[in-house]
Amino acid sequence: MQKRSFLASLLATALTAFGTAPALAQPVTPVKFQLDWRFEGPAALFLVPVAKGYFKQAGLDVTVDAGNGSGGTVTRVASGSYDMGFADMASLMEFHANNPDAPNKPVAVMMVYNNTPASVMALKKSGITKPADLAGKKLGAPVFDAGRRAYPIFSAANKIGPVTWTAMDPPLRETMLVRGDIDAITGFTFTSLLNLEARGVKAADVVVLQYPDFGVKLYGNAIIVNPKFLKEKPEAVKAFLKAFALGMKDVLANPAASIETVKARDGIVNSELETRRLKLAIDTVINSADARSEGFGQVVPGRLSLMASQVSDAFATKTRVNPETVWSSAYLPAAADLAILKK
């Protein structure tokens, strides 16, 4: 009896000293996440909460991989190769409408780019100053470029005459514009503008026609989730979004410091350049007037429905986009956690 009492006492002392770790240990949920593009400035939005341990504190083991375009990200999340991803809302809508019988159509659960980053860019010496000037001109972009795919919406909104398109690989887009092979390009503002500067063009010599400034109120990139993962691990998705919002506060407060997380993943990135890219993304599509009005992470049903109709027409999808199946706000954190944008 004395021996048993001694062992019981010893066990109690050990549990007191080290805590009841076996009983309180929380299971860690692995999450495979794919970006829409390479490790550039905006990747800090996801790398900061990883580096600062916010995902880990939420019980998640998140791995973030680079992508090669929103279309590929949507497809890989749909296949289950990735649990979650970051992709253009129009690409997600297109997948839904063109694959009505697909068993796992990803769902968008948090809007990050409240406005599309797409724009048309030309050199001032071309004489292009407004959308109407594009009529009869030669435009260039990769065939999968979000701005090129959505150009029919931009064209219709501004009653632009016919244009001629030239396709190229992404690295050649800005080079061909500088050489004069084409008159204008489409691309994300914070990507192509800085790429033009890297090729010796001054920002003051570039005309930027941002889609949101000319009647095209498309949503941009959102966090998307594989529906099977969403159904099986809804709490993990909620935890991810809350931790992500916490990391967003840090990124908005100090973009320059945030770029170090990108540098850690890709040592050859230019920190100064990527800081400017991140700040440009924040100013144009994250902390935009529309985002502040609607609330970070949210969408307005009427605006989403209009976008669904526009994408159905512009992309000539097999079926019409159903806005109710592409989006869910059920996993967003509390309003206080989403109050991250400053006027």
Coordinates of C-alpha atoms in Angstrom, one line a residue:
M1 CA 0.0 0.0 0.0
Q2 CA 2.8 2.4 0.9
K3 CA 4.5 1.6 -2.4
R4 CA 1.3 2.2 -4.3
S5 CA 0.7 5.5 -2.5
F6 CA 4.3 6.6 -3.2
L7 CA 3.9 5.9 -6.9
A8 CA 0.5 7.7 -7.0
S9 CA 2.1 10.7 -5.3
L10 CA 5.1 10.6 -7.7
L11 CA 2.7 10.5 -10.7
A12 CA 0.7 13.4 -9.4
T13 CA 3.9 15.4 -8.8
A14 CA 5.0 14.7 -12.4
L15 CA 1.7 15.8 -13.8
T16 CA 1.7 19.0 -11.8
A17 CA 5.3 19.8 -12.9
F18 CA 4.8 19.1 -16.6
G19 CA 1.1 19.6 -17.0
T20 CA -1.3 17.0 -18.2
A21 CA 0.2 17.1 -21.7
P22 CA -1.2 13.8 -23.0
A23 CA -4.7 14.8 -22.1
L24 CA -4.4 18.4 -23.3
A25 CA -2.4 17.9 -26.5
Q26 CA -4.3 19.2 -29.5
P27 CA -4.1 17.4 -32.8
V28 CA -2.3 19.4 -35.5
T29 CA -4.0 19.6 -38.9
P30 CA -1.7 19.7 -41.9
V31 CA -2.8 22.2 -44.6
K32 CA -1.2 22.2 -48.1
F33 CA -1.7 25.7 -49.6
Q34 CA -0.8 26.9 -53.1
L35 CA -0.3 30.5 -54.1
D36 CA -1.5 31.9 -57.5
W37 CA 2.0 32.9 -58.5
R38 CA 5.7 33.0 -57.6
F39 CA 7.2 34.1 -54.3
E40 CA 6.8 37.8 -54.9
G41 CA 5.7 40.7 -52.6
P42 CA 2.1 39.6 -52.1
A43 CA 3.2 36.1 -51.0
A44 CA 4.1 37.8 -47.7
L45 CA 0.3 37.8 -46.9
F46 CA 0.6 34.0 -46.4
L47 CA 4.3 33.6 -45.4
V48 CA 4.1 36.1 -42.5
P49 CA 1.5 34.0 -40.5
V50 CA 3.7 31.0 -41.1
A51 CA 6.9 32.7 -40.0
K52 CA 5.3 34.3 -36.9
G53 CA 3.7 31.0 -35.8
Y54 CA 0.1 32.2 -36.1
F55 CA -1.0 29.1 -38.0
K56 CA 0.9 26.8 -35.6
Q57 CA -0.8 28.5 -32.6
A58 CA -4.1 27.7 -34.3
G59 CA -3.3 24.0 -34.5
L60 CA -2.3 24.0 -38.1
D61 CA 0.8 22.9 -39.9
V62 CA 0.7 25.0 -43.1
T63 CA 3.0 24.6 -46.0
V64 CA 2.9 27.3 -48.7
D65 CA 4.0 26.5 -52.3
A66 CA 4.4 28.8 -55.3
G67 CA 1.9 28.6 -58.1
N68 CA 1.9 29.3 -61.9
G69 CA -1.4 31.0 -62.4
S70 CA -4.9 31.0 -60.8
G71 CA -6.3 28.4 -63.2
G72 CA -3.7 25.9 -62.1
T73 CA -4.3 26.6 -58.5
V74 CA -8.1 26.1 -58.9
T75 CA -7.5 22.8 -60.6
R76 CA -5.0 21.5 -58.0
V77 CA -7.3 22.4 -55.1
A78 CA -10.2 20.7 -56.9
S79 CA -8.1 17.6 -57.4
G80 CA -7.1 17.5 -53.7
S81 CA -3.4 18.0 -54.4
Y82 CA -3.8 21.0 -52.3
D83 CA -6.3 21.6 -49.5
M84 CA -6.5 25.4 -49.9
G85 CA -5.2 28.0 -52.3
F86 CA -5.2 31.6 -53.5
A87 CA -6.8 32.2 -56.8
D88 CA -8.6 34.7 -59.0
M89 CA -12.4 34.7 -58.5
A90 CA -13.1 34.7 -62.2
S91 CA -10.9 31.6 -62.7
L92 CA -12.9 29.8 -59.9
M93 CA -16.2 30.8 -61.5
E94 CA -15.0 29.6 -64.9
F95 CA -14.1 26.2 -63.4
H96 CA -17.5 25.8 -61.7
A97 CA -19.4 26.7 -64.9
N98 CA -17.3 24.6 -67.2
N99 CA -17.2 21.5 -64.9
P100 CA -20.8 21.3 -63.6
D101 CA -20.5 17.6 -62.8
A102 CA -17.1 17.8 -61.1
P103 CA -17.3 16.2 -57.6
N104 CA -15.0 18.7 -55.9
K105 CA -15.5 22.2 -57.0
P106 CA -13.5 24.6 -54.7
V107 CA -15.3 27.2 -52.7
A108 CA -14.1 30.8 -52.0
V109 CA -14.2 31.6 -48.3
M110 CA -12.4 34.9 -47.9
M111 CA -12.0 37.8 -50.3
V112 CA -8.5 39.2 -50.2
Y113 CA -8.2 41.3 -53.4
N114 CA -11.5 43.2 -53.2
N115 CA -10.9 44.6 -56.7
T116 CA -9.3 42.9 -59.6
P117 CA -5.7 43.9 -60.1
A118 CA -6.1 43.7 -63.9
S119 CA -5.3 46.7 -66.0
V120 CA -4.3 47.7 -69.5
M121 CA -0.9 49.3 -69.7
A122 CA 0.7 51.2 -72.6
L123 CA 3.6 53.6 -73.1
K124 CA 2.6 57.3 -73.3
K125 CA 4.4 57.6 -76.6
S126 CA 1.8 55.3 -78.1
G127 CA -0.8 58.0 -77.8
I128 CA -3.1 55.8 -75.8
T129 CA -4.6 57.7 -72.9
K130 CA -8.1 56.2 -72.5
P131 CA -9.9 52.9 -73.2
A132 CA -11.4 54.1 -76.5
D133 CA -7.9 54.6 -77.8
L134 CA -7.3 50.9 -77.8
A135 CA -9.6 50.3 -80.8
G136 CA -7.6 48.9 -83.7
K137 CA -4.4 48.4 -81.6
K138 CA -2.3 45.3 -81.0
L139 CA -2.6 44.0 -77.4
G140 CA -0.5 41.3 -75.9
A141 CA -0.7 39.0 -72.9
P142 CA -0.3 35.3 -72.1
V143 CA -3.5 33.4 -73.0
F144 CA -4.3 32.6 -69.4
D145 CA -3.7 36.2 -68.1
A146 CA -6.6 37.3 -65.9
G147 CA -6.7 40.7 -67.5
R148 CA -6.9 39.2 -71.0
R149 CA -9.6 36.8 -70.0
A150 CA -11.7 39.6 -68.5
Y151 CA -10.9 42.1 -71.3
P152 CA -14.3 41.5 -73.0
I153 CA -15.9 42.9 -69.9
F154 CA -13.6 45.9 -69.9
S155 CA -14.2 46.4 -73.6
A156 CA -18.0 46.2 -73.3
A157 CA -18.1 48.6 -70.3
N158 CA -16.1 51.1 -72.3
K159 CA -17.5 50.4 -75.8
I160 CA -14.0 49.7 -77.3
G161 CA -13.7 48.7 -80.9
P162 CA -12.0 45.5 -82.1
V163 CA -8.4 44.8 -81.1
T164 CA -5.8 42.3 -82.3
W165 CA -4.2 40.0 -79.7
T166 CA -0.7 38.5 -79.5
A167 CA 0.1 35.7 -77.1
M168 CA 3.4 35.2 -75.4
D169 CA 5.1 33.6 -72.4
P170 CA 4.8 35.8 -69.2
P171 CA 8.5 36.9 -69.2
L172 CA 8.2 38.3 -72.7
R173 CA 5.1 40.4 -72.1
E174 CA 6.7 43.7 -70.9
T175 CA 9.7 43.2 -73.2
M176 CA 7.5 43.1 -76.3
L177 CA 5.8 46.3 -75.2
V178 CA 9.1 48.1 -74.6
R179 CA 10.4 46.9 -78.0
G180 CA 7.2 48.2 -79.7
D181 CA 6.0 44.8 -80.9
I182 CA 2.6 45.5 -79.4
D183 CA 0.8 48.7 -78.4
A184 CA -0.5 47.7 -75.0
I185 CA -0.6 44.8 -72.6
T186 CA -2.9 43.4 -69.9
G187 CA -1.7 42.2 -66.6
F188 CA -1.8 42.8 -62.8
T189 CA -0.9 46.4 -62.1
F190 CA 1.6 45.5 -59.4
T191 CA 3.2 42.9 -61.6
S192 CA 3.5 44.5 -65.0
L193 CA 4.2 48.1 -63.9
L194 CA 7.2 47.1 -61.9
N195 CA 8.4 44.7 -64.6
L196 CA 8.3 47.6 -67.0
E197 CA 10.5 49.7 -64.6
A198 CA 12.9 46.8 -64.4
R199 CA 13.2 47.1 -68.2
G200 CA 14.2 50.7 -68.0
V201 CA 10.8 52.4 -68.4
K202 CA 9.9 55.2 -65.9
A203 CA 6.6 54.8 -64.2
A204 CA 5.7 58.4 -65.4
D205 CA 6.0 57.1 -69.0
V206 CA 3.4 54.4 -68.5
V207 CA -0.4 54.8 -69.0
V208 CA -2.3 52.5 -66.6
L209 CA -5.9 51.8 -67.2
Q210 CA -7.0 49.9 -64.2
Y211 CA -10.2 47.9 -64.7
P212 CA -11.9 49.1 -61.5
D213 CA -11.4 52.7 -62.6
F214 CA -13.3 52.1 -65.8
G215 CA -16.5 50.4 -64.7
V216 CA -15.3 46.9 -64.1
K217 CA -16.0 46.0 -60.5
L218 CA -14.8 42.4 -60.6
Y219 CA -13.6 40.8 -57.4
G220 CA -9.9 39.7 -57.5
N221 CA -8.2 36.9 -55.6
A222 CA -9.8 34.9 -52.8
I223 CA -8.8 32.1 -50.5
I224 CA -10.3 28.9 -51.8
V225 CA -10.9 25.5 -50.2
N226 CA -11.3 21.9 -51.4
P227 CA -15.0 21.0 -50.6
K228 CA -14.0 17.7 -49.1
F229 CA -11.5 19.4 -46.7
L230 CA -14.1 22.0 -46.0
K231 CA -16.7 19.4 -45.0
E232 CA -14.3 17.2 -43.0
K233 CA -12.3 20.0 -41.2
P234 CA -14.4 23.1 -41.0
E235 CA -12.8 24.2 -37.7
A236 CA -9.4 24.0 -39.4
V237 CA -10.6 26.4 -42.2
K238 CA -12.0 28.8 -39.6
A239 CA -8.7 28.7 -37.7
F240 CA -6.7 29.3 -40.9
L241 CA -8.8 32.4 -41.8
K242 CA -8.5 33.9 -38.3
A243 CA -4.7 33.3 -38.2
F244 CA -4.4 34.7 -41.7
A245 CA -6.3 37.9 -40.7
L246 CA -3.9 38.3 -37.8
G247 CA -0.9 38.0 -40.1
M248 CA -2.6 40.6 -42.4
K249 CA -2.5 43.2 -39.7
D250 CA 1.3 42.7 -39.4
V251 CA 1.7 42.9 -43.2
L252 CA -0.3 46.1 -43.4
A253 CA 1.6 47.7 -40.5
N254 CA 5.0 46.9 -41.9
P255 CA 5.2 45.8 -45.5
A256 CA 9.0 46.1 -45.7
A257 CA 9.6 43.8 -42.7
S258 CA 7.1 41.3 -44.2
I259 CA 9.1 41.0 -47.3
E260 CA 11.9 39.3 -45.3
T261 CA 9.6 36.2 -45.2
V262 CA 9.5 36.1 -49.0
K263 CA 13.3 36.6 -49.1
A264 CA 13.6 33.6 -46.8
R265 CA 11.8 31.4 -49.3
D266 CA 13.5 32.8 -52.4
G267 CA 16.9 34.3 -51.7
I268 CA 17.2 36.0 -55.1
V269 CA 14.2 38.3 -54.7
N270 CA 14.9 42.0 -54.7
S271 CA 13.6 43.2 -51.3
E272 CA 13.2 46.8 -52.4
L273 CA 11.3 45.9 -55.5
E274 CA 9.1 43.3 -53.8
T275 CA 8.3 45.8 -51.0
R276 CA 7.1 48.3 -53.6
R277 CA 5.0 45.5 -55.3
L278 CA 3.4 44.6 -52.0
K279 CA 2.6 48.2 -51.1
L280 CA 1.1 48.7 -54.6
A281 CA -1.1 45.6 -54.1
I282 CA -2.2 46.9 -50.7
D283 CA -3.0 50.3 -52.0
T284 CA -4.8 49.2 -55.2
V285 CA -6.7 46.0 -54.3
I286 CA -6.5 45.2 -50.6
N287 CA -7.0 48.5 -48.8
S288 CA -9.2 50.0 -51.6
A289 CA -12.2 52.2 -51.1
D290 CA -14.5 49.2 -52.0
A291 CA -12.8 47.0 -49.5
R292 CA -13.2 49.5 -46.7
S293 CA -16.8 50.0 -47.7
E294 CA -17.7 46.3 -47.9
G295 CA -15.3 45.1 -45.1
F296 CA -12.2 43.0 -45.5
G297 CA -12.8 39.4 -46.4
Q298 CA -16.4 40.0 -47.4
V299 CA -18.4 40.2 -50.7
V300 CA -21.6 42.0 -51.6
P301 CA -24.1 39.5 -53.0
G302 CA -25.4 41.8 -55.7
R303 CA -21.9 42.6 -56.9
L304 CA -20.9 38.9 -56.9
S305 CA -24.0 38.0 -58.9
L306 CA -23.2 40.7 -61.5
M307 CA -19.7 39.3 -61.8
A308 CA -21.0 35.8 -62.2
S309 CA -23.1 37.0 -65.1
Q310 CA -20.3 38.9 -66.7
V311 CA -17.9 36.0 -66.4
S312 CA -20.4 33.6 -67.9
D313 CA -20.7 35.9 -71.0
A314 CA -17.1 36.9 -71.4
F315 CA -15.7 33.4 -70.9
A316 CA -18.5 31.7 -72.9
T317 CA -18.8 29.1 -70.2
K318 CA -20.7 25.8 -70.7
T319 CA -23.2 26.7 -68.0
R320 CA -24.1 29.9 -66.2
V321 CA -22.1 30.7 -63.1
N322 CA -24.1 30.2 -59.9
P323 CA -22.8 32.8 -57.4
E324 CA -24.2 30.8 -54.5
T325 CA -22.0 27.8 -55.1
V326 CA -18.7 29.6 -55.5
W327 CA -18.7 31.5 -52.3
S328 CA -19.4 31.0 -48.6
S329 CA -19.0 33.4 -45.7
A330 CA -19.8 30.8 -43.1
Y331 CA -16.1 30.3 -42.1
L332 CA -15.1 33.9 -41.7
P333 CA -13.8 35.0 -38.3
A334 CA -15.6 37.6 -36.1
A335 CA -16.0 41.2 -37.3
A336 CA -13.4 42.3 -34.8
D337 CA -10.8 40.0 -36.3
L338 CA -11.6 41.3 -39.8
A339 CA -11.3 45.0 -38.8
I340 CA -7.8 45.4 -40.2
L341 CA -8.1 48.1 -42.9
K342 CA -7.2 51.7 -42.1
K343 CA -8.6 54.8 -43.8

